[in-house]
PDB file of C-alpha atoms and ligand atoms in Angstrom:
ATOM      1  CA  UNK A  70       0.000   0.000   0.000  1.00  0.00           C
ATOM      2  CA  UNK A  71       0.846   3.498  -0.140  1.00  0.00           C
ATOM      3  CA  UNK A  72       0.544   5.118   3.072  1.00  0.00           C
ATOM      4  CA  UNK A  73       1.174   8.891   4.235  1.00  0.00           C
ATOM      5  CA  UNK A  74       1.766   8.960   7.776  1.00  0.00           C
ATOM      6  CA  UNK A  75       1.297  12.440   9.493  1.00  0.00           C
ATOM      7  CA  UNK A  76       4.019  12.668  12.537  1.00  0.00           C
ATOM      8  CA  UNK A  77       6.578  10.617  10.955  1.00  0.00           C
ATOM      9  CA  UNK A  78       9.059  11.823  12.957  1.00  0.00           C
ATOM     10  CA  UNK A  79       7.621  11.310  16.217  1.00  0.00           C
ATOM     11  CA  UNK A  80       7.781   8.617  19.444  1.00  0.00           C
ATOM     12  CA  UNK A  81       4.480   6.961  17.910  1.00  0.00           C
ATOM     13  CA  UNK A  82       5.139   7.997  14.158  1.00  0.00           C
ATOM     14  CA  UNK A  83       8.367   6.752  13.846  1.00  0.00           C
ATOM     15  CA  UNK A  84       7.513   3.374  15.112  1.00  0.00           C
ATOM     16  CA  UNK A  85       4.448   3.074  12.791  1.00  0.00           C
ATOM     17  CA  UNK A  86       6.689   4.304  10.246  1.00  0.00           C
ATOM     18  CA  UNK A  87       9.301   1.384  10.717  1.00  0.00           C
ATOM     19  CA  UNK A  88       6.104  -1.190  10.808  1.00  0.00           C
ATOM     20  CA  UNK A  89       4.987  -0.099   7.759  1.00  0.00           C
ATOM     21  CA  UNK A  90       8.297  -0.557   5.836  1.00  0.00           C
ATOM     22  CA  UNK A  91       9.319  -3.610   7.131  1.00  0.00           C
ATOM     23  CA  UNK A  92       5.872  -4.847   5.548  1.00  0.00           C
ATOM     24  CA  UNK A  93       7.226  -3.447   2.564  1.00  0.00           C
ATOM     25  CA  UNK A  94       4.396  -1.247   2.069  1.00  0.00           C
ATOM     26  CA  UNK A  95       5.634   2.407   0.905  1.00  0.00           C
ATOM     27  CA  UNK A  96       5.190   5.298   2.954  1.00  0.00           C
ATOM     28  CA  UNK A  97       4.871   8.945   2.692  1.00  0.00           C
ATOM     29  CA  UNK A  98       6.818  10.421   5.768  1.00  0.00           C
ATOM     30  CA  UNK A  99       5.494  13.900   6.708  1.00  0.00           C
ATOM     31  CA  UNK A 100       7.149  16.403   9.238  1.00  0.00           C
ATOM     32  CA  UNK A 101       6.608  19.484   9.690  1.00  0.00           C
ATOM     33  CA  UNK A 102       9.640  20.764   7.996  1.00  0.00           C
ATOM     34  CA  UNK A 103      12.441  20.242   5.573  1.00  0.00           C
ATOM     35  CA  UNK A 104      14.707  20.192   8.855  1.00  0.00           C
ATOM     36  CA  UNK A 105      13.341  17.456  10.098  1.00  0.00           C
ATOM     37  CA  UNK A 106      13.968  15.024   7.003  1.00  0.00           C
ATOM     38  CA  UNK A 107      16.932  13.331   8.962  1.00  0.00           C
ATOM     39  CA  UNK A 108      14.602  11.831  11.655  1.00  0.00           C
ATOM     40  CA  UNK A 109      12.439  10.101   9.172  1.00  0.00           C
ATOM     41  CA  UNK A 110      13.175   6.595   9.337  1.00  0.00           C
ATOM     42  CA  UNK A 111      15.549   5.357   6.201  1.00  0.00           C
ATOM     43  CA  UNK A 112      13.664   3.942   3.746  1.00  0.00           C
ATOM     44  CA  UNK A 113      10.511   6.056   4.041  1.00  0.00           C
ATOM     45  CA  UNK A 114      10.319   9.459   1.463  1.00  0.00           C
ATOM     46  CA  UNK A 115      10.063  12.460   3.528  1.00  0.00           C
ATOM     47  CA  UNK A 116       8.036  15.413   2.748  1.00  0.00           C
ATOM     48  CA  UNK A 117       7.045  18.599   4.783  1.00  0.00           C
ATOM     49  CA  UNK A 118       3.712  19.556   5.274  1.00  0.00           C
ATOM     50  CA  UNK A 119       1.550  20.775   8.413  1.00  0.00           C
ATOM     51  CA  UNK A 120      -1.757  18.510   9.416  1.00  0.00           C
ATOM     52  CA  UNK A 121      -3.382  21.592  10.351  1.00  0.00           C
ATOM     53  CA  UNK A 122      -3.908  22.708   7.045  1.00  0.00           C
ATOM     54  CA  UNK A 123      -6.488  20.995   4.780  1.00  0.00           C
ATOM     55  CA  UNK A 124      -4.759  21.703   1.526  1.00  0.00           C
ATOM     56  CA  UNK A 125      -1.522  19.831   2.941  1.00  0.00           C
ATOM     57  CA  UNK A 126      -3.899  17.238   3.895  1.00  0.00           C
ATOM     58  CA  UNK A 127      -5.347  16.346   0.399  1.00  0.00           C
ATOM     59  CA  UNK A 128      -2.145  17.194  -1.435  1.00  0.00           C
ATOM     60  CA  UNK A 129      -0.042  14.610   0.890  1.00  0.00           C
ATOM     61  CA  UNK A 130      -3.144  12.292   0.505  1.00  0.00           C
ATOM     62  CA  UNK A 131      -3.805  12.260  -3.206  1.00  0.00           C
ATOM     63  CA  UNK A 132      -3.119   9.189  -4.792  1.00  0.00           C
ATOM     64  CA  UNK A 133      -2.506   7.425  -1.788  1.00  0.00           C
ATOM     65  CA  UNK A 134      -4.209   4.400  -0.173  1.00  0.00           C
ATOM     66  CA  UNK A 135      -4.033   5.337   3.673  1.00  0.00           C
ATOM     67  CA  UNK A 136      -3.247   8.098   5.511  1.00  0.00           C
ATOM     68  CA  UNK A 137      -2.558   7.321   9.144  1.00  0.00           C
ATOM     69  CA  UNK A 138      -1.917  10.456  11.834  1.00  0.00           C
ATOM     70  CA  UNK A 139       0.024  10.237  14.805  1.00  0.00           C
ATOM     71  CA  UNK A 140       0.131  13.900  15.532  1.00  0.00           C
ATOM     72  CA  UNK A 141       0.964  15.629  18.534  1.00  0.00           C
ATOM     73  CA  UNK A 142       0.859  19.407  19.440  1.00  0.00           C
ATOM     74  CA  UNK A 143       3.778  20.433  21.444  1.00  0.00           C
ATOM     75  CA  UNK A 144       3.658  21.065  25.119  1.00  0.00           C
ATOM     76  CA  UNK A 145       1.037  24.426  26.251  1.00  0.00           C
ATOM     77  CA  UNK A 146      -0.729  23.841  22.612  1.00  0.00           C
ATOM     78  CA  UNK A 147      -2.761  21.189  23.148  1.00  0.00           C
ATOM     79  CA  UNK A 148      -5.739  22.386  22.159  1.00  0.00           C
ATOM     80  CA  UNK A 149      -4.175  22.780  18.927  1.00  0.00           C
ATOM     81  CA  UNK A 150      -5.200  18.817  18.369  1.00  0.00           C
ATOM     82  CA  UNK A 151      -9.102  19.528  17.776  1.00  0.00           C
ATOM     83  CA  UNK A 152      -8.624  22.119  15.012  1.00  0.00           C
ATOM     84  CA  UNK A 153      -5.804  19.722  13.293  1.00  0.00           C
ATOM     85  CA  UNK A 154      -7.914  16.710  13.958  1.00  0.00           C
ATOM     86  CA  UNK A 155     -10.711  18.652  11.918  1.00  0.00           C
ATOM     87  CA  UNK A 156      -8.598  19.677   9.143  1.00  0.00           C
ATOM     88  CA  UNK A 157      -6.872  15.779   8.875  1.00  0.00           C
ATOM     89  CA  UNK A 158     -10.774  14.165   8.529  1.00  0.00           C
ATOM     90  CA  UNK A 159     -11.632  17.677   5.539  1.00  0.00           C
ATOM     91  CA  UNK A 160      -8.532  16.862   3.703  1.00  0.00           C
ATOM     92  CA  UNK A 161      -8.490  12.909   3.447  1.00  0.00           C
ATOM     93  CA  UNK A 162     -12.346  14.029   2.397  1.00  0.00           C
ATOM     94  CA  UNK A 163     -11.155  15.801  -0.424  1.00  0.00           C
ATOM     95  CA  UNK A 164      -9.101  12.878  -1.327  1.00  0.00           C
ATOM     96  CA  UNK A 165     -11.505  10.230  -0.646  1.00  0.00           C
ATOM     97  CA  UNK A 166      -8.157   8.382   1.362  1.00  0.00           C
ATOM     98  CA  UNK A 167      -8.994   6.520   4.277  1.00  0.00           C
ATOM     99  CA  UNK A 168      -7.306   7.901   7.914  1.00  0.00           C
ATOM    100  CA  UNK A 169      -6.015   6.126  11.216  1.00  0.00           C
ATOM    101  CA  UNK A 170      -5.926   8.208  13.640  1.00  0.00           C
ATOM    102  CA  UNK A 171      -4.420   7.578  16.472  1.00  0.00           C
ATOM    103  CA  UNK A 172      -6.177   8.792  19.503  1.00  0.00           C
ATOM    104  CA  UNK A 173      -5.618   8.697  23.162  1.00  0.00           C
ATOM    105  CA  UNK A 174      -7.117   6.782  25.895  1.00  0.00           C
ATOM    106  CA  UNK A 175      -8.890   9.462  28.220  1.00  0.00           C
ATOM    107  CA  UNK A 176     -12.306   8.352  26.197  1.00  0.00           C
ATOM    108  CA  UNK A 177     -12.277   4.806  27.200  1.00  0.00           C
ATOM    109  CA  UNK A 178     -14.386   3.561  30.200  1.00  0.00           C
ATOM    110  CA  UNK A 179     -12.716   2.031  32.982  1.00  0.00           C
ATOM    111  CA  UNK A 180     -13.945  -1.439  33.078  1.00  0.00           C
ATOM    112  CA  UNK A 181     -16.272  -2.264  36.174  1.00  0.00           C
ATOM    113  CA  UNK A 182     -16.911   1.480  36.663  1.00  0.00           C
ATOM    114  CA  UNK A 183     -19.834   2.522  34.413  1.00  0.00           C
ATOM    115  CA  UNK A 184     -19.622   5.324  32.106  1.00  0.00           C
ATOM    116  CA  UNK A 185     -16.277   6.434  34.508  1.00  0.00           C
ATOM    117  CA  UNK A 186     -13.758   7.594  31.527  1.00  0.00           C
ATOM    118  CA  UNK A 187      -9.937   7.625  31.753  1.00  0.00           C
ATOM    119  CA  UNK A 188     -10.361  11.223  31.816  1.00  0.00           C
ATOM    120  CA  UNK A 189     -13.068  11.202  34.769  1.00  0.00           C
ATOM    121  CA  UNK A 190     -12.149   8.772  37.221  1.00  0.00           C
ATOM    122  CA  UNK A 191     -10.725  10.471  39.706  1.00  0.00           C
ATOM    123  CA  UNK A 192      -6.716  10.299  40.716  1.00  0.00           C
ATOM    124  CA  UNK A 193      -6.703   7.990  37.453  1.00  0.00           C
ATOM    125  CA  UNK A 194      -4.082  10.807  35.484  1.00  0.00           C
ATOM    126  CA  UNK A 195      -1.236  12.499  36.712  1.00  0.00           C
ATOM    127  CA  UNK A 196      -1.290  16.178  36.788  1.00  0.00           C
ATOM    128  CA  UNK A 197       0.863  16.569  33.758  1.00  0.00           C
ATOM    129  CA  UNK A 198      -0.919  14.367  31.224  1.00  0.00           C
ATOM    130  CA  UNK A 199      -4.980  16.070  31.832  1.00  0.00           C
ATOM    131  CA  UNK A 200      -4.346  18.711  29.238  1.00  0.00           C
ATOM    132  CA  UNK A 201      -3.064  16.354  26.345  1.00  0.00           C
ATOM    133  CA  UNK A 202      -5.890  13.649  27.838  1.00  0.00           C
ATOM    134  CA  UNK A 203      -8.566  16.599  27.314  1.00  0.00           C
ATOM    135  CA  UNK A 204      -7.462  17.603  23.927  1.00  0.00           C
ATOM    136  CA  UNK A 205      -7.494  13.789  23.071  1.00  0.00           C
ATOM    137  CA  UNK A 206     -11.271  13.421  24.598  1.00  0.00           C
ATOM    138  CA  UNK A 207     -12.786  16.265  22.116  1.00  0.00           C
ATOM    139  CA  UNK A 208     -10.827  14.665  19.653  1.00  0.00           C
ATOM    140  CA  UNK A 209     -12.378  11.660  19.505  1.00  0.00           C
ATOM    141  CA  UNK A 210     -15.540  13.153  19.460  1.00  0.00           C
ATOM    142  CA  UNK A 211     -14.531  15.363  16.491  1.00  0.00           C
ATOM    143  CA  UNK A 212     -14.328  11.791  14.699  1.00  0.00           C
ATOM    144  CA  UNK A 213     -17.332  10.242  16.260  1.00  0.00           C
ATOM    145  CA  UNK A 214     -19.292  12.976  15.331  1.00  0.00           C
ATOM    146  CA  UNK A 215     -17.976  12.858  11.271  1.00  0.00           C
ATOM    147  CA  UNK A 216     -20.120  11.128   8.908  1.00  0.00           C
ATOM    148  CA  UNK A 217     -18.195  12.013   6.134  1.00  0.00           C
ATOM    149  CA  UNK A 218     -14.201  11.108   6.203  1.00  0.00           C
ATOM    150  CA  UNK A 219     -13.638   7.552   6.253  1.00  0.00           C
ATOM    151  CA  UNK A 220     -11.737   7.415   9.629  1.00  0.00           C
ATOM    152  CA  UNK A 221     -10.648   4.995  12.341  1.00  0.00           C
ATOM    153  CA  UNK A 222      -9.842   5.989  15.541  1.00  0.00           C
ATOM    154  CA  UNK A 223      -7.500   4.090  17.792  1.00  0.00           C
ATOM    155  CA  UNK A 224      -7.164   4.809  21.517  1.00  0.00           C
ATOM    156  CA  UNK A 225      -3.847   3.911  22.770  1.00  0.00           C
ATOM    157  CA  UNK A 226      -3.910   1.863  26.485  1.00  0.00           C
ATOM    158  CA  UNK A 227      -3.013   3.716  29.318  1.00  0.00           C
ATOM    159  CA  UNK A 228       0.330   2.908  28.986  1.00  0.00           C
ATOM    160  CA  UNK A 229       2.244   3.556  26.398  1.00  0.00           C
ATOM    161  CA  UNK A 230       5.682   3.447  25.975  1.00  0.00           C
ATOM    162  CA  UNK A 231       9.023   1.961  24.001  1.00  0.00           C
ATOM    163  CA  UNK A 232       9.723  -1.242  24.318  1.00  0.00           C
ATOM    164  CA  UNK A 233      10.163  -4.107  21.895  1.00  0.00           C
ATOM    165  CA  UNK A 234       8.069  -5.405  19.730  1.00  0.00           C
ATOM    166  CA  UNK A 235       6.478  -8.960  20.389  1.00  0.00           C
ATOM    167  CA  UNK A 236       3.303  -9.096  17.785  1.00  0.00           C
ATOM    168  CA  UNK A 237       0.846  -9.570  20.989  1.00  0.00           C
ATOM    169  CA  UNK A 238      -2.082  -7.576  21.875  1.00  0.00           C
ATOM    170  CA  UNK A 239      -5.751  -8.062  22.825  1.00  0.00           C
ATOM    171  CA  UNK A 240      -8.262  -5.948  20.708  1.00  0.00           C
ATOM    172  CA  UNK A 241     -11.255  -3.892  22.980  1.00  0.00           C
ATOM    173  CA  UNK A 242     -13.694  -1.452  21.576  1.00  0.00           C
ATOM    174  CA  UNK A 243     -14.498   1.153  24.241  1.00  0.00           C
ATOM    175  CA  UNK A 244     -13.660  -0.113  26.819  1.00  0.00           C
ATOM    176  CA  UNK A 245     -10.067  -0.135  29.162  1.00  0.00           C
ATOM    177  CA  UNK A 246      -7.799  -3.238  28.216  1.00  0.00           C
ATOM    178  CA  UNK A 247      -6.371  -3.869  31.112  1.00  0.00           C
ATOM    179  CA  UNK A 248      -4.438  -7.647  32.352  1.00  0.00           C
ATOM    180  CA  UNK A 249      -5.109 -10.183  34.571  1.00  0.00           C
ATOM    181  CA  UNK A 250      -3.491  -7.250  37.189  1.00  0.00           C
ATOM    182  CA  UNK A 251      -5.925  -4.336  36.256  1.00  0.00           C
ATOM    183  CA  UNK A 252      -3.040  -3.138  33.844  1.00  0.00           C
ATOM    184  CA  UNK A 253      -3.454  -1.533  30.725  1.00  0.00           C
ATOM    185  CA  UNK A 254      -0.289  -1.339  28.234  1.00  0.00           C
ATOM    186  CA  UNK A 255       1.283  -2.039  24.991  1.00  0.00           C
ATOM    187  CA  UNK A 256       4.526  -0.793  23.386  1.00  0.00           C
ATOM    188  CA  UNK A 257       5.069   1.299  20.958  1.00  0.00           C
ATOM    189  CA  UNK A 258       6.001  -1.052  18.482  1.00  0.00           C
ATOM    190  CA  UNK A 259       3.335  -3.455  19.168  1.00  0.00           C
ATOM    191  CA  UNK A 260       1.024  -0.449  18.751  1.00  0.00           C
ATOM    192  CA  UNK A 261       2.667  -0.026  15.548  1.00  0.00           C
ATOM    193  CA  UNK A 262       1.889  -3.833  14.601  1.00  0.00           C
ATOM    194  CA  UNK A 263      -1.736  -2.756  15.918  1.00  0.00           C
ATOM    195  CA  UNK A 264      -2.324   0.253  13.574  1.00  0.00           C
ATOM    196  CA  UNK A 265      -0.889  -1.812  10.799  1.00  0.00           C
ATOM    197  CA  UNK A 266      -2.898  -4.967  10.764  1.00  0.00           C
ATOM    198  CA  UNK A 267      -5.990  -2.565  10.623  1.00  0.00           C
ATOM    199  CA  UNK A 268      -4.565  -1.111   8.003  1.00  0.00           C
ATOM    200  CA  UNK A 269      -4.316  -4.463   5.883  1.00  0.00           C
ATOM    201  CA  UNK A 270      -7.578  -5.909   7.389  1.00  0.00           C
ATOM    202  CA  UNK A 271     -10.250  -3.364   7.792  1.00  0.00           C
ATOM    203  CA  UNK A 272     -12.169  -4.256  10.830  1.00  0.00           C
ATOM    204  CA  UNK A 273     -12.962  -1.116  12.657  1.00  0.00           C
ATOM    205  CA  UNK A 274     -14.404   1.492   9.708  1.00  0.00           C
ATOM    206  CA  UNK A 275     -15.671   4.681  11.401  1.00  0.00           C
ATOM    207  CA  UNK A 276     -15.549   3.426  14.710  1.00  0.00           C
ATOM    208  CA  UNK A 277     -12.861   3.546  17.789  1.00  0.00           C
ATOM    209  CA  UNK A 278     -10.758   0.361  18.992  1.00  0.00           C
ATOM    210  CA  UNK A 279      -8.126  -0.185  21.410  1.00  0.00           C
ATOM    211  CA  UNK A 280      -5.618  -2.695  22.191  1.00  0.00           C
ATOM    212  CA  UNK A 281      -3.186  -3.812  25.428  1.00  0.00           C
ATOM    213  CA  UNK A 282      -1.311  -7.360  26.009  1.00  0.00           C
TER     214      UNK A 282
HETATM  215  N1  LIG B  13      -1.900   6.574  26.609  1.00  0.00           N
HETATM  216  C1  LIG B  13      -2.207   7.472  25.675  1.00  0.00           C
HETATM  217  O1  LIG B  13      -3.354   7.859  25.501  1.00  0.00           O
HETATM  218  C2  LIG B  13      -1.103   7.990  24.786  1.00  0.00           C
HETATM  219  C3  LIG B  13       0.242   7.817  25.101  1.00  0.00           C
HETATM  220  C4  LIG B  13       1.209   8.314  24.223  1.00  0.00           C
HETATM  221  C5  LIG B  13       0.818   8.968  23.041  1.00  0.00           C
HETATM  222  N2  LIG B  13      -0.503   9.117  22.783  1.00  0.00           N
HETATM  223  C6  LIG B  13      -0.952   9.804  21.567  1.00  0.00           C
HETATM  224  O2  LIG B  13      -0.183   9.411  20.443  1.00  0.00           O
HETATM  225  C7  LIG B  13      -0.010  10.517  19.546  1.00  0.00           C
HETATM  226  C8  LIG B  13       1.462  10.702  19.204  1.00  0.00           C
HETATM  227  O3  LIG B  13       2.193  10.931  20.405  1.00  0.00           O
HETATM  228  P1  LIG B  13       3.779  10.924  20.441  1.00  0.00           P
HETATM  229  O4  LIG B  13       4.170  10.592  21.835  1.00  0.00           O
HETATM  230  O5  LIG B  13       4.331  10.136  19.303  1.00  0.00           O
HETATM  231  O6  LIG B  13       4.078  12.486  20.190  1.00  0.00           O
HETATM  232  P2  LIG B  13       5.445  13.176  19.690  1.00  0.00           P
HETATM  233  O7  LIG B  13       6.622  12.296  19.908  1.00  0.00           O
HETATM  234  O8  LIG B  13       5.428  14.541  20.273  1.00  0.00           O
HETATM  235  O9  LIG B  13       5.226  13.262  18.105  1.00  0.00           O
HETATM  236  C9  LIG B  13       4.199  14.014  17.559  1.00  0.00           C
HETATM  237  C10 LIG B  13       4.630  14.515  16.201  1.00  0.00           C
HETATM  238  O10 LIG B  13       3.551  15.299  15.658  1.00  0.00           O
HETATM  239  C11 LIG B  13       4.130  16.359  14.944  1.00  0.00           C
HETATM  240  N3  LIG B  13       3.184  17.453  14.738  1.00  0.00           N
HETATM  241  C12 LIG B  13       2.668  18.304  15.679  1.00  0.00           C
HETATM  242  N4  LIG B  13       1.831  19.172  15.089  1.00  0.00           N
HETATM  243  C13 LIG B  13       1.820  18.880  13.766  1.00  0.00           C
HETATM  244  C14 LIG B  13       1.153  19.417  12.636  1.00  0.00           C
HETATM  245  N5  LIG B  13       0.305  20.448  12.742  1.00  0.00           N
HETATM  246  N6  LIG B  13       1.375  18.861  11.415  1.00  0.00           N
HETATM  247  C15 LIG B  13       2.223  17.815  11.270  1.00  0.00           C
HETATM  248  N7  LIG B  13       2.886  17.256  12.299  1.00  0.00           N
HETATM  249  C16 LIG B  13       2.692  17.786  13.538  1.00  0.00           C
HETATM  250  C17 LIG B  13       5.302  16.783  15.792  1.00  0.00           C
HETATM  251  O11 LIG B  13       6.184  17.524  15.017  1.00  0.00           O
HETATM  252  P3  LIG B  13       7.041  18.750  15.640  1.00  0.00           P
HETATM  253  O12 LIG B  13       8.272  18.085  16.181  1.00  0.00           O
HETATM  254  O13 LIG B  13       7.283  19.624  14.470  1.00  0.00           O
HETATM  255  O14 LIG B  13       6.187  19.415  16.718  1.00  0.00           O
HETATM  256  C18 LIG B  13       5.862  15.428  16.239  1.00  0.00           C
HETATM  257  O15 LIG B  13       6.818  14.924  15.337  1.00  0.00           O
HETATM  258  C19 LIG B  13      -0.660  11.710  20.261  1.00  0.00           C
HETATM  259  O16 LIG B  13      -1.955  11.906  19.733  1.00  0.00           O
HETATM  260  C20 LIG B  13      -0.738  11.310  21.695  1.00  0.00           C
HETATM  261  O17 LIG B  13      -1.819  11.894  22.358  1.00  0.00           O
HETATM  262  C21 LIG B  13      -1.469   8.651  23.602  1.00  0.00           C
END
């Protein structure tokens, strides 16, 4: 396939990035400027263009067959991720491409706990992660709410960090995955292998699904 992936160069991007090559599909790597072509993973073609901006969008999306985003908006601009969320689902509309995004986990319920979200239950977050948890909460209701871009959104656990990648992972839909412990995590390369078996088998079409070992 031909994919464009939108945060190519970061923690998230990078690994989907790597996941996608080694599957030998061919990927579109876009940062936000020409500065950053020497973080793009070798292999992938680099081009700059911002998410935020619908014309970037369709031109980086034309032609393709996926577009998967794994944006981020720096530190103090989170907010910034509704607006670029918006402008990711109007250009891949132009386009007719389809779009991963990749969400957060502040949407999903904590299991046992009723309509509790990661985001409401209380002393769930540290202090440092509510804004980006926020911004990813209106996010995914940005995409829930969109009839017309053909999106998939996919809400991280609530751990996520690098680690190796072992090809294991449970699949939930709105709910927490959490172990046998009450823990909920996955690398970030096994939520690269994740994101790219949806990509190859369509399963969750305009709707949200997580994942966690
Ligand atoms: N448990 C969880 O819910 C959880 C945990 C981790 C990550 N996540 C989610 O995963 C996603 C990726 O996170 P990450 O840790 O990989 O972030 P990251 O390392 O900060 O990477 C994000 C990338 O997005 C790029 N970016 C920001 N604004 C952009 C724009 N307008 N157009 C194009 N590119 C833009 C950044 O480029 P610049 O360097 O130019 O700013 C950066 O390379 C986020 O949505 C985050 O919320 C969720």
């Amino acid at each position: 396939m031909k994919i464009t992936i939108f945060g190519a160069a970061g923690e998230v991007g990078s690994r989907i990035v790597r996941e996608a090559l080694s599957r030998g599909h061919q990927v579109a790597a876009v940062v936000r400027n020409t500065s950053q072509f020497s973080k793009v993973p070798q292999g992938a073609n680099p081009y700059a263009g911002d998410a935020g901006n619908i014309d970037d969008v369709a031109r980086l999306t034309e032609g393709q067959d996926l577009a998967i985003s794994a944006v981020r908006p720096p530190t103090g601009n989170e907010a910034l991720l509704a607006p670029i969320t918006q402008s990711i689902l109007r250009g891949v509309e132009k386009t007719g491409v389809r779009v991963l995004i990749v969400g957060g986990a502040a949407s999903l319920k904590i299991p046992g706990k009723g309509d509790t979200t990661v985001l409401t239950a209380p002393n769930f977050l540290p202090k440092e992660v509510i804004d980006i948890a926020r911004a990813c909460f209106a996010q995914h209701q940005i995409c829930n709410a969109d009839k017309k871009a053909d999106w998939t959104y996919i809400s991280p656990p609530a751990m996520l960090s690098p680690g190796t990648r072992t090809g294991n992972y449970r699949l939930g839909s709105d709910e927490l995955v959490v172990d046998k412990d009450g823990i909920s995590q996955l690398s970030m390369e096994d939520f690269a292998v994740v994101l790219l078996d949806e990509a190859e088998q369509v399963k969750h079409r305009r709707r949200r699904f997580t994942a966690a070992y």
